[in-house]
Short mmCIF file of C-alpha atoms in Angstrom, two decimals:
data_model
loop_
_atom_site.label_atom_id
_atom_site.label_comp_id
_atom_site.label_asym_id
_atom_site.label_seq_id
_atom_site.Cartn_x
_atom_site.Cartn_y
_atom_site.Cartn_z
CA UNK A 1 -1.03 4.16 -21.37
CA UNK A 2 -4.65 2.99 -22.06
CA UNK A 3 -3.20 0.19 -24.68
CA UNK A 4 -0.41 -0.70 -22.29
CA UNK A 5 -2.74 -0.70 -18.71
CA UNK A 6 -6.01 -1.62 -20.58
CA UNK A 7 -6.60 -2.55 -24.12
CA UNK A 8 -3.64 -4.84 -24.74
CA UNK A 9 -2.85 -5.98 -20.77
CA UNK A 10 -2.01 -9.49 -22.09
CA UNK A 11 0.45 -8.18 -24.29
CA UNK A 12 2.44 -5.69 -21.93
CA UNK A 13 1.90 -8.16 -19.29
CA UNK A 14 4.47 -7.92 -15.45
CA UNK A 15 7.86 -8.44 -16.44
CA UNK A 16 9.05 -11.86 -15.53
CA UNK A 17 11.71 -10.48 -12.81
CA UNK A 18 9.15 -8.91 -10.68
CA UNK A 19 6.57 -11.85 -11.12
CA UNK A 20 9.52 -13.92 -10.09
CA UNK A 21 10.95 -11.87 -7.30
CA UNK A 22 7.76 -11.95 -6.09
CA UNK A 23 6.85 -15.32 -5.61
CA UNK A 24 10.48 -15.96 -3.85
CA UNK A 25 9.30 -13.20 -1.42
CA UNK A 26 5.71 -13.42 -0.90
CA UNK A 27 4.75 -17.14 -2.48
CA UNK A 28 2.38 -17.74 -5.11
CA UNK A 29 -0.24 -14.89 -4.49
CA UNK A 30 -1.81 -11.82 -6.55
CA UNK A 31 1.44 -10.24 -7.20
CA UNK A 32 3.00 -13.28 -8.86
CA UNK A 33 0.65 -14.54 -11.26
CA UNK A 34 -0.01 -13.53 -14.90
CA UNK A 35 -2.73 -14.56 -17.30
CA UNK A 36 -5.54 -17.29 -16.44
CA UNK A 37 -3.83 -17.90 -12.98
CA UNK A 38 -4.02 -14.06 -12.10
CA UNK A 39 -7.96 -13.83 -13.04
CA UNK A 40 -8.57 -16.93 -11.22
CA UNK A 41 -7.36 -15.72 -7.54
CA UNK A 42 -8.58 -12.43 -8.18
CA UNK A 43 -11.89 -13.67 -9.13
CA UNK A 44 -12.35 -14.92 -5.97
CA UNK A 45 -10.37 -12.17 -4.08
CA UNK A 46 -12.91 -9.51 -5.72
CA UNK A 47 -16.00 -9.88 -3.96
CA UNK A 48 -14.05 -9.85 -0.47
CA UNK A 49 -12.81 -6.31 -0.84
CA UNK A 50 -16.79 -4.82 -1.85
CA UNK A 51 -17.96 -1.90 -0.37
CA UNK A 52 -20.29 -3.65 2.14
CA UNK A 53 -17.32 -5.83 3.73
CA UNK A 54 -15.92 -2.34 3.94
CA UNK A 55 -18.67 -1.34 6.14
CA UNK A 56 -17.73 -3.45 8.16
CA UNK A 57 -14.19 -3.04 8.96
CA UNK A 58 -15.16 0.65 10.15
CA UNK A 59 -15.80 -0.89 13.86
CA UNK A 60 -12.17 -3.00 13.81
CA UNK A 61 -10.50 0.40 12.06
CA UNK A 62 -11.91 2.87 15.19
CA UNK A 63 -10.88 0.38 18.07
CA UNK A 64 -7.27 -0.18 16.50
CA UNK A 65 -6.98 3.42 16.08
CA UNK A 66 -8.12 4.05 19.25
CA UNK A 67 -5.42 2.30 20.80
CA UNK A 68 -2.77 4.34 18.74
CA UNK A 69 -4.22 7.12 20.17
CA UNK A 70 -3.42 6.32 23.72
CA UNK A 71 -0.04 4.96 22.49
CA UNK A 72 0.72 8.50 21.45
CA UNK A 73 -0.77 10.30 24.23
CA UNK A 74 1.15 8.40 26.97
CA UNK A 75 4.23 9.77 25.09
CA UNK A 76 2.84 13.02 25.01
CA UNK A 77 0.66 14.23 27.61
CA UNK A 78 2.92 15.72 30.29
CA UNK A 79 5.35 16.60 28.30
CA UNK A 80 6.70 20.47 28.07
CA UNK A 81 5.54 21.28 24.23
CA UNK A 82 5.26 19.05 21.52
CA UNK A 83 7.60 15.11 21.59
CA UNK A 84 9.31 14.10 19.00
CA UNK A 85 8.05 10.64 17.17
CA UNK A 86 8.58 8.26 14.75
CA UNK A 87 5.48 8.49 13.04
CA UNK A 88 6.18 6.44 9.85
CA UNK A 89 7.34 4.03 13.20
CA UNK A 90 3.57 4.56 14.17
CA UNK A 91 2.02 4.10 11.04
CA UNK A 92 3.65 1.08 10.20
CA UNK A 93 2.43 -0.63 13.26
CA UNK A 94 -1.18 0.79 12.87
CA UNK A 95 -1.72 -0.32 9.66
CA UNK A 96 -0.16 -4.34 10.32
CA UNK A 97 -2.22 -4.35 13.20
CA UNK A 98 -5.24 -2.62 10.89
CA UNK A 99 -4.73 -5.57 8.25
CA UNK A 100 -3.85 -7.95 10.92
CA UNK A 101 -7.26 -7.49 12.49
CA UNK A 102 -9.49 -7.00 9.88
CA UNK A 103 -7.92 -8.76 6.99
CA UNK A 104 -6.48 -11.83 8.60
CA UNK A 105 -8.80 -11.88 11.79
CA UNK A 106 -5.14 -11.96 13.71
CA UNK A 107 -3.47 -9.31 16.09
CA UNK A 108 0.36 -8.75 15.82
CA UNK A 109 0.51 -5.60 17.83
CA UNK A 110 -0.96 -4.24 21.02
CA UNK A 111 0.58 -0.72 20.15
CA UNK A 112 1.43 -0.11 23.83
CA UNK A 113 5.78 -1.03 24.03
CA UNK A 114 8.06 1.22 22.15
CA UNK A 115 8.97 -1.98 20.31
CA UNK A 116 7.31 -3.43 17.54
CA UNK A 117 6.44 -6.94 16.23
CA UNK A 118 9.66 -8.64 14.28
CA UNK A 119 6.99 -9.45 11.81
CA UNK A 120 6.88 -5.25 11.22
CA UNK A 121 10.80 -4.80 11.29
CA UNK A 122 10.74 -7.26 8.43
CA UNK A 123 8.93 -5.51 6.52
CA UNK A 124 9.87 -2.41 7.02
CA UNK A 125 13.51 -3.17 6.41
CA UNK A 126 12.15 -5.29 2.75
CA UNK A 127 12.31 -2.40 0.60
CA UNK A 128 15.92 -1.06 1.40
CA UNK A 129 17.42 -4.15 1.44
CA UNK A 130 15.72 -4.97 -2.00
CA UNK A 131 17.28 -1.52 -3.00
CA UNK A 132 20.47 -2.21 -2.03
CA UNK A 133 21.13 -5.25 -3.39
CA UNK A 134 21.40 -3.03 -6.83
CA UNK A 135 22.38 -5.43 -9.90
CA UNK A 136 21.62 -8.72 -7.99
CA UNK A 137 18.55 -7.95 -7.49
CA UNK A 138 18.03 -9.24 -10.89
CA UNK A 139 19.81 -12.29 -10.59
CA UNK A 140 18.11 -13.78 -7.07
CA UNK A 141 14.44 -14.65 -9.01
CA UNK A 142 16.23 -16.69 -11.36
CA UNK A 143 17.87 -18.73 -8.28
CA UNK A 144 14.76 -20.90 -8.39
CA UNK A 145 15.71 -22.08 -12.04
CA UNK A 146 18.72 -23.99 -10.40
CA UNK A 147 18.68 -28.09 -8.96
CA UNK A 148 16.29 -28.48 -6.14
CA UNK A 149 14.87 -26.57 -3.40
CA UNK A 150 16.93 -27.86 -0.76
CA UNK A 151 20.55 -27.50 -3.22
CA UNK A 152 19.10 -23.82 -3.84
CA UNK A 153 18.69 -23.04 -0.38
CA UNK A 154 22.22 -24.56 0.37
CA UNK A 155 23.34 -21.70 -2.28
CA UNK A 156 21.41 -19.03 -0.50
CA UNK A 157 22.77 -19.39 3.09
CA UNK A 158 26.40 -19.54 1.56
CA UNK A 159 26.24 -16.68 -0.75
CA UNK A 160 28.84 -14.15 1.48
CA UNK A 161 26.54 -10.85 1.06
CA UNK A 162 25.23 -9.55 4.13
CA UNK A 163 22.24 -8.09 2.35
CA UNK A 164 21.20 -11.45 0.73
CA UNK A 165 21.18 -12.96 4.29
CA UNK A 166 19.43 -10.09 5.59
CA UNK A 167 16.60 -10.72 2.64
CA UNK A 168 16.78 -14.48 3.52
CA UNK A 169 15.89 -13.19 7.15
CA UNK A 170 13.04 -11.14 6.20
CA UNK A 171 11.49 -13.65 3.56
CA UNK A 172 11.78 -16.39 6.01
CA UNK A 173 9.80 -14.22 8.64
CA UNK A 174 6.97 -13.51 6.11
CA UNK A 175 6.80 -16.67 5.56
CA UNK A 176 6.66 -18.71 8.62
CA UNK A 177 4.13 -16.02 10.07
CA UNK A 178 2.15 -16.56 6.90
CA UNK A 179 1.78 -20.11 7.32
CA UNK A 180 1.17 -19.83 10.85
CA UNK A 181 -1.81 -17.19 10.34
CA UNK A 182 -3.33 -19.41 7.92
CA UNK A 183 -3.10 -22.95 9.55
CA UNK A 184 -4.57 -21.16 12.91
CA UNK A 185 -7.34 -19.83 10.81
CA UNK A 186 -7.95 -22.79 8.67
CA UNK A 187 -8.68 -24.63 12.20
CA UNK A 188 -11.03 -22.53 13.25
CA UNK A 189 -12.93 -22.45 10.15
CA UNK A 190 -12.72 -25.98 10.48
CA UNK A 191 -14.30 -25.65 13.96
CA UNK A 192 -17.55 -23.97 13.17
CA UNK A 193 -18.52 -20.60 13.82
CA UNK A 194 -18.88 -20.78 17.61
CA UNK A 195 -15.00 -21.31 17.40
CA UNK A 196 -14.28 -17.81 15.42
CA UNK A 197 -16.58 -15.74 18.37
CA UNK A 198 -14.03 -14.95 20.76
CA UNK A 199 -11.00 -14.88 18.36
CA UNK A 200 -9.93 -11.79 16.52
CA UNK A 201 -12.35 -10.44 13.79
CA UNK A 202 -14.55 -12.90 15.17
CA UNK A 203 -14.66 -14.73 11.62
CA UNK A 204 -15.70 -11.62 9.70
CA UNK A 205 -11.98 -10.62 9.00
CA UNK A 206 -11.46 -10.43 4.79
CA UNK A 207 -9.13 -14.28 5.35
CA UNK A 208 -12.38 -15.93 6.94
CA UNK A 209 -14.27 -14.81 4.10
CA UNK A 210 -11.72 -15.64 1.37
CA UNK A 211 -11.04 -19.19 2.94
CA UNK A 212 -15.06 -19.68 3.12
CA UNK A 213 -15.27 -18.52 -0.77
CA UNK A 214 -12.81 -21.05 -1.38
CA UNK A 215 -14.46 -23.68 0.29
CA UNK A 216 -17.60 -23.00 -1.33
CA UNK A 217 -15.95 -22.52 -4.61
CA UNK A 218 -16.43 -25.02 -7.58
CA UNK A 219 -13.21 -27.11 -7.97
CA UNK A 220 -12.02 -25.28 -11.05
CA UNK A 221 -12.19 -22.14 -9.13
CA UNK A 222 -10.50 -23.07 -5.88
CA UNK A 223 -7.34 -22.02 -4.83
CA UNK A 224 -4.37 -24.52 -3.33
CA UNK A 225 -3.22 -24.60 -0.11
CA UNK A 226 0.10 -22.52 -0.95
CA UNK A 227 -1.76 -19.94 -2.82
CA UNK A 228 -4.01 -19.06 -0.30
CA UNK A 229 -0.96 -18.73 2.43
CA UNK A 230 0.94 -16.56 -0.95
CA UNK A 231 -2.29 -14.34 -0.15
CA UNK A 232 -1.51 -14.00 3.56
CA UNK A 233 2.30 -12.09 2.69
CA UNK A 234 0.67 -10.37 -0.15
CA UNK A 235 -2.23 -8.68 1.84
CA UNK A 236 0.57 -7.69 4.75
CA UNK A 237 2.95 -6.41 2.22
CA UNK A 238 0.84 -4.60 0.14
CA UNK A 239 -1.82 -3.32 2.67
CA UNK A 240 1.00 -2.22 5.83
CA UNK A 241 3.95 -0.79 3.41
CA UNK A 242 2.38 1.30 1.35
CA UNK A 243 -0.63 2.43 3.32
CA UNK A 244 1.71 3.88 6.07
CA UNK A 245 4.26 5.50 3.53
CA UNK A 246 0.86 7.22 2.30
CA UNK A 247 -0.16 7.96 5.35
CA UNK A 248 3.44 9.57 6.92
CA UNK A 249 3.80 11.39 3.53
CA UNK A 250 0.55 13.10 4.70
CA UNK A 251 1.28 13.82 8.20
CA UNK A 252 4.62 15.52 7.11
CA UNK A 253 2.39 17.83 4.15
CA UNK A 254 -0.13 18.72 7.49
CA UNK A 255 3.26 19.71 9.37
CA UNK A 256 4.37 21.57 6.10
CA UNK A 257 1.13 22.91 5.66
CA UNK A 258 -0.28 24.41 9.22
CA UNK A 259 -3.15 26.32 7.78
CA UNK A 260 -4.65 22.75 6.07
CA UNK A 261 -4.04 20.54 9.17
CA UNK A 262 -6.58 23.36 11.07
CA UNK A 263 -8.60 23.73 8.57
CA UNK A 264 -9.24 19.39 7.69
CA UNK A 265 -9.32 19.07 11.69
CA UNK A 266 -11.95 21.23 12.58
CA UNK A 267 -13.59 19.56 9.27
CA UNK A 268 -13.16 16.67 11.14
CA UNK A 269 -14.13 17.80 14.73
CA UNK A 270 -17.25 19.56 13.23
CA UNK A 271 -18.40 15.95 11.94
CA UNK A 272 -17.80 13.76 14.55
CA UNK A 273 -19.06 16.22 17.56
CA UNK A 274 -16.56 13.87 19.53
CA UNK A 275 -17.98 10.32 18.38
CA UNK A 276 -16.30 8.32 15.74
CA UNK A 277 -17.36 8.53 11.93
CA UNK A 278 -19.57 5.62 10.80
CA UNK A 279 -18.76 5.23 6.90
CA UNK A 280 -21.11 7.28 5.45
CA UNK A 281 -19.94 10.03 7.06
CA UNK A 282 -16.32 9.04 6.34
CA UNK A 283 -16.52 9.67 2.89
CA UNK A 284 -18.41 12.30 2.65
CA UNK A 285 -16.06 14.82 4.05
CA UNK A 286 -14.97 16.66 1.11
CA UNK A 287 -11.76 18.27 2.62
CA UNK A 288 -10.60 14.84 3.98
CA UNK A 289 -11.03 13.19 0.83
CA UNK A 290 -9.19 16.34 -1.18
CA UNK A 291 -6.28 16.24 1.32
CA UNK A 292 -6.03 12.59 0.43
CA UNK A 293 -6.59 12.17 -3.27
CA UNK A 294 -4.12 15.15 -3.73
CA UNK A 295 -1.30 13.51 -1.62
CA UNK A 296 -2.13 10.16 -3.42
CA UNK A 297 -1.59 12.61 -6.73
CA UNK A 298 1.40 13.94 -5.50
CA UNK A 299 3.22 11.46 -3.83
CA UNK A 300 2.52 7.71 -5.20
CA UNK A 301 3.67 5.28 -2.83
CA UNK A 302 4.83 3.43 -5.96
CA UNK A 303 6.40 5.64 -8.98
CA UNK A 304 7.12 3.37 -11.89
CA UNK A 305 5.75 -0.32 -12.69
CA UNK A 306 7.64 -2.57 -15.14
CA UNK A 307 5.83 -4.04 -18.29
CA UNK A 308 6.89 -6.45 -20.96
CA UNK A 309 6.06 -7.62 -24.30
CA UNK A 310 4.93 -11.24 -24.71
CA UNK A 311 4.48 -10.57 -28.40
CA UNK A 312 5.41 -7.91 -31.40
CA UNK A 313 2.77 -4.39 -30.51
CA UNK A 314 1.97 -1.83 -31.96
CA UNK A 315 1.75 1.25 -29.60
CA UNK A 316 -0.17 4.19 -30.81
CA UNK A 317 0.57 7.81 -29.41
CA UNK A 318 -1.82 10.05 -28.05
CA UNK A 319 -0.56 12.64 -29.78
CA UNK A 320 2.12 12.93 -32.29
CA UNK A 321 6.16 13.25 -31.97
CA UNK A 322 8.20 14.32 -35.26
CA UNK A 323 10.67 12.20 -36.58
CA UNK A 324 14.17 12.73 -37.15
CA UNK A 325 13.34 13.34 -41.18
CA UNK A 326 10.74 15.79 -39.90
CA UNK A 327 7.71 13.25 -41.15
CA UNK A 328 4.94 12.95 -37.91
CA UNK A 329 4.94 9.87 -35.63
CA UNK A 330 1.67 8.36 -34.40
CA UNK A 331 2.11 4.83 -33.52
CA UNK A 332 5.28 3.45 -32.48
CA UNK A 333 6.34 -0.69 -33.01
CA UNK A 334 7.25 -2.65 -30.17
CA UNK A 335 8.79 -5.57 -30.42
CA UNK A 336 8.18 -8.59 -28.51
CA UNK A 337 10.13 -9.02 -24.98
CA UNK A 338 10.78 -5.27 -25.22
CA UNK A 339 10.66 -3.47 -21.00
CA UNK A 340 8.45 -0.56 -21.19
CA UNK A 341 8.45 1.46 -17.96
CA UNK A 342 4.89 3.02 -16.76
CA UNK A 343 5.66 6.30 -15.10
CA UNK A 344 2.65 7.09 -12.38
CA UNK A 345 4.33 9.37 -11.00
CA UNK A 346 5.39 11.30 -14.18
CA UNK A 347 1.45 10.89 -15.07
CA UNK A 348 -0.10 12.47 -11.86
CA UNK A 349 2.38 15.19 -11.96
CA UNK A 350 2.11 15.85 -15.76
CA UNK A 351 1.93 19.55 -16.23
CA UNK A 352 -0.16 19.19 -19.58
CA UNK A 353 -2.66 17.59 -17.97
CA UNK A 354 -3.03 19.09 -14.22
CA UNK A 355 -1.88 22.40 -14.73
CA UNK A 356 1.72 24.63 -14.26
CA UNK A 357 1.05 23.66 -10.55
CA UNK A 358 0.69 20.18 -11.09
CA UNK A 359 4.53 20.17 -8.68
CA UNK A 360 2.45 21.57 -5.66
CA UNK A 361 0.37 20.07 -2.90
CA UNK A 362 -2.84 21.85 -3.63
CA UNK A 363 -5.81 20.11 -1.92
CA UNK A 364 -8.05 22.78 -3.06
CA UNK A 365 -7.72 21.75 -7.07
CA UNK A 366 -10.45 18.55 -5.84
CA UNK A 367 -12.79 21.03 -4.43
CA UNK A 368 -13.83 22.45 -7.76
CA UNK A 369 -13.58 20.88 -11.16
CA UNK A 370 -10.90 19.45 -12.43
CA UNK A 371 -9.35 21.16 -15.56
CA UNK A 372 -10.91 19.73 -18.95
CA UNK A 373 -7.15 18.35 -19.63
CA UNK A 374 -7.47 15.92 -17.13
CA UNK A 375 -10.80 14.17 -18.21
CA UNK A 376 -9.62 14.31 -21.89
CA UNK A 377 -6.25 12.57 -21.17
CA UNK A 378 -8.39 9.17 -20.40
CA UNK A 379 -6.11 8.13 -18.04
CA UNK A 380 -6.81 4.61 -17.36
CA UNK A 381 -6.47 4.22 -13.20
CA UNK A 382 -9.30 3.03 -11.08
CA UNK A 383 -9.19 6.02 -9.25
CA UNK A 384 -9.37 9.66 -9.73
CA UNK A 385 -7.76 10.28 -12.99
CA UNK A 386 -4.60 9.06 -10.98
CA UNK A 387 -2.46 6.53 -11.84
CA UNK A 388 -2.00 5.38 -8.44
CA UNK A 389 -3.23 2.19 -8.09
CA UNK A 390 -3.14 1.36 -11.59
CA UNK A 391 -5.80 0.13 -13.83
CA UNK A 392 -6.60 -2.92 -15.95
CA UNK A 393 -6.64 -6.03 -14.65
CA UNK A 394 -3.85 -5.63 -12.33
CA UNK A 395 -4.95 -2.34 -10.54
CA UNK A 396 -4.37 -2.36 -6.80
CA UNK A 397 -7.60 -5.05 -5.36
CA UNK A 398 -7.21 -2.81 -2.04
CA UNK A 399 -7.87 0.93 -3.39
CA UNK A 400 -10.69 0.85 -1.39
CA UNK A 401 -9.15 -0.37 1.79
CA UNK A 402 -6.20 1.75 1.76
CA UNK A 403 -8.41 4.81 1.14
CA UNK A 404 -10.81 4.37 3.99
CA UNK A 405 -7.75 3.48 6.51
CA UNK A 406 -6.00 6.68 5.79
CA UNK A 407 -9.12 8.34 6.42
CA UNK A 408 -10.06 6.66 9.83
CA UNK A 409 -6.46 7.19 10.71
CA UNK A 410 -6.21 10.98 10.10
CA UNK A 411 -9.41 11.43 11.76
CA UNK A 412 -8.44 9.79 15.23
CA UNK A 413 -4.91 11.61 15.28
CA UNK A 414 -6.00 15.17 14.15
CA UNK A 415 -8.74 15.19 16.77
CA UNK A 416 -6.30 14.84 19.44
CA UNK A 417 -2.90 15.68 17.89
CA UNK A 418 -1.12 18.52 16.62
CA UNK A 419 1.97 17.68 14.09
CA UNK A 420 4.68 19.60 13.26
CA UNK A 421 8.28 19.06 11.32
CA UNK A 422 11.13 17.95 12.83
CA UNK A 423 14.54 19.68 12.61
CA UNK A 424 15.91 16.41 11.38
CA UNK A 425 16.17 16.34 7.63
CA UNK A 426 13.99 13.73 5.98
CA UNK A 427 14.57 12.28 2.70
CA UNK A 428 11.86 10.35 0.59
CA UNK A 429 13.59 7.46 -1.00
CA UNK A 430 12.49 5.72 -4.58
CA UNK A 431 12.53 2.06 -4.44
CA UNK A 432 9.43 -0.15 -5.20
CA UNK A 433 7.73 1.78 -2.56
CA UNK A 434 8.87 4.95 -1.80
CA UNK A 435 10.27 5.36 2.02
CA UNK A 436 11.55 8.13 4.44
CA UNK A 437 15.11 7.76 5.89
CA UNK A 438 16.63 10.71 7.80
CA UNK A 439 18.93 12.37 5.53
CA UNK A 440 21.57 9.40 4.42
CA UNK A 441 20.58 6.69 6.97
CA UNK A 442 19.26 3.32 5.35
CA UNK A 443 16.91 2.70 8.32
CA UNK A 444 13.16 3.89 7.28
CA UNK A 445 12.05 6.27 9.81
CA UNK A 446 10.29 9.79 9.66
CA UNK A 447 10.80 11.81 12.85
CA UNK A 448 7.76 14.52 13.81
CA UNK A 449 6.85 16.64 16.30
CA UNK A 450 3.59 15.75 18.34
CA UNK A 451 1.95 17.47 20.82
CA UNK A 452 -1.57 17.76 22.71
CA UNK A 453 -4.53 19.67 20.55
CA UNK A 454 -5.67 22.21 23.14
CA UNK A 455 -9.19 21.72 22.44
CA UNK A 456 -8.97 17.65 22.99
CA UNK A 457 -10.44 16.04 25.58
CA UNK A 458 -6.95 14.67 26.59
CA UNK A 459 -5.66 18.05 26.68
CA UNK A 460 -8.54 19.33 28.84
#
């Protein structure tokens, strides 16, 4: 994996599908470039997502989450036992808004109705449709390749397949919000920073820095206009879909797993002493942060990632397989435009490396140290040993993000909330992100139930 992720990225480079698909869905950003044009946005994305901007999202994270709390407790409190909830409903609209606020300086959800923004539904409903398109899937990024925009858009609206509308739909929605987010924010920028004060983020969201780097930028480095707006879908997608499958995979272990949800909450509670956690504090709780990197083990929000050759390779093993004729194996060719498929998940849950109960949720293994098996494999991710969020030059930009936005989040819910499973069967679905549906049902959803902790102020 180290030649493949690391050593040789240029050669086992995205495979042109999923560049392609994504640029039809999410325009020109991070996840559709390759080579020179891939270092050059993220060499100016890079510095936005640093620990210090971090910091400072910690304020925007607590006041979002905040509201979710008293979106849940009107639902709640009152009630006779615990409610049931969408939570992956929940989480979904915390982490847009999250992301909406302190990404893109821009608010798409009060988290008060039952409904949510269309913006959400959109995305939400991306990955099934993607996955049920099956085969054609394959065949839509190479619609670009045919006569003009406007005769390929004529083909698009006429094609009879509901789920090829439906995708239309949703790409159309991520788009036209996109561009809307960015022309607003371009304006203000435009305006000064007395504009930005009263606005959302107040010009300190990670889009205000970005277009400000880009402004500053020499003109080699800087970014065009549809680039920057390819960024806007990109941070949305990535940051909201598989954030909040992360974070509702976690909820449901808690509900699984009683004795850990009381034992990270009064973690938690023991912490805070009923004031939120600046940062420091954050992620330094070493039961929080084993409950998370072990979920983030376990369940990947993404499973496999798709690589191909752009020349002849050479692949060496790390350790040997024996032939057919019985002669030992240590290096294996690879021709050029051969698909090679990276399993993460099949790496995080390798028994050879984590152990005969590498298949269980054990928060407990990151307490200690890690088995000797794990540092020698040399696993190249950014993060943990894991495989998670990749490694290389395309690992995930927002590891960091992510990681403190499932923390906040956990923190505000298990202070007040209790979780437990539903009777409703839920089934974890493998796509490009995984997703819950309830057993057979193509609509995402993961159904818990919630009730008051007794020791909460709300419950006192």
């Amino acid at each position: 994996m180290h030649n493949i992720i690391v050593k040789d990225q240029y050669v086992f480079e995205e495979a042109a599908w999923f560049i392609k698909s994504n640029k039809i869905n999410f325009g020109p950003g991070l996840l559709a470039t390759l080579g020179d044009h891939h270092r050059k946005q993220r060499k100016l994305l890079n510095p936005v997502f640093s620990i210090a901007h971090m910091r400072r999202m910690i304020p925007i994270f607590n006041e979002v989450t905040h509201k979710l709390q008293k979106a849940i407790e009107c639902r709640v409190i009152g009630r006779d036992g615990p409610v049931e909830l969408d939570m992956l409903n929940w989480m979904g609209r915390t982490a847009l808004e999250l992301i909406g606020q302190s990404g893109l300086g821009y608010s798409f959800d009060p988290l008060v109705a039952d409904s949510s923004d269309e913006f959400l539904t959109a995305i939400k409903a991306f990955q099934p449709t993607i996955m049920q398109l099956s085969v054609l899937r394959r065949i839509v990024p190479y619609l670009p390749e045919i006569g003009s925009p406007w005769l390929r858009r004529k083909l698009v609206e006429l094609i009879p397949i509901k789920n090829i509308q439906k995708l239309r739909y949703i790409v159309d929605t991520m788009h036209e919000r996109s561009v809307e987010i960015y022309q607003e924010k371009k304006r203000m920028l435009e305006q000064g920073d007395e504009a930005l004060k009263d606005k959302v983020g107040e010009g300190k969201d990670l889009m205000s820095i970005l277009l400000r780097a880009n402004m500053a930028a020499s003109e080699d480095d800087k970014l065009p206009e549809e680039e920057l707006i390819g960024q806007v879908a990109t941070f949305i997608f990535a940051a909201m879909d598989t954030t909040s499958n992360a974070l509702s995979i976690t909820l449901s272990l808690l509900a699984e797993n009683p004795d850990v949800q009381e034992k990270l909450r009064k973690e938690i509670i023991e912490a805070s002493n009923g004031e939120d956690l600046d940062y420091d504090t954050l992620v330094s709780l070493p039961y929080l942060d084993a409950v998370c990197r072990e979920t983030l083990r376990l369940h990947s929000p993404v499973t496999t990632v798709f690589r191909e050759t752009r020349s002849d390779a050479v692949l060496p093993l790390s350790e040997p397989i024996t032939g057919i004729d019985g002669s030992k194996i240590n290096e294996i060719y690879v021709p050029k435009d051969t698909t090679v498929i990276v399993g993460i998940l099949s790496s995080n849950r390798n028994k050879a490396i984590w152990g005969e109960d590498a298949l269980e949720w054990k928060p407990e293994r990151w307490l200690g140290q890690l088995p000797e098996s794990v540092t020698e494999a040399k696993i190249p991710g950014i993060y943990s040993n894991l495989m998670t969020f990749l490694g290389g030059g395309r690992a995930c930009i927002g590891f960091k993000f992510s990681q403190l936005e499932m923390k906040v989040v956990l923190c505000q819910l298990l202070t007040k909330f209790t979780f437990a499973t539903s009777a409703k069967p839920v089934v974890w679905n493998v796509s490009g992100v995984r997703f819950p549906t309830v057993a057979e049902a193509t609509k995402p959803s993961m159904p818990m139930m919630v009730g008051l902790y007794k020791d909460s102020a709300v419950a006192a």
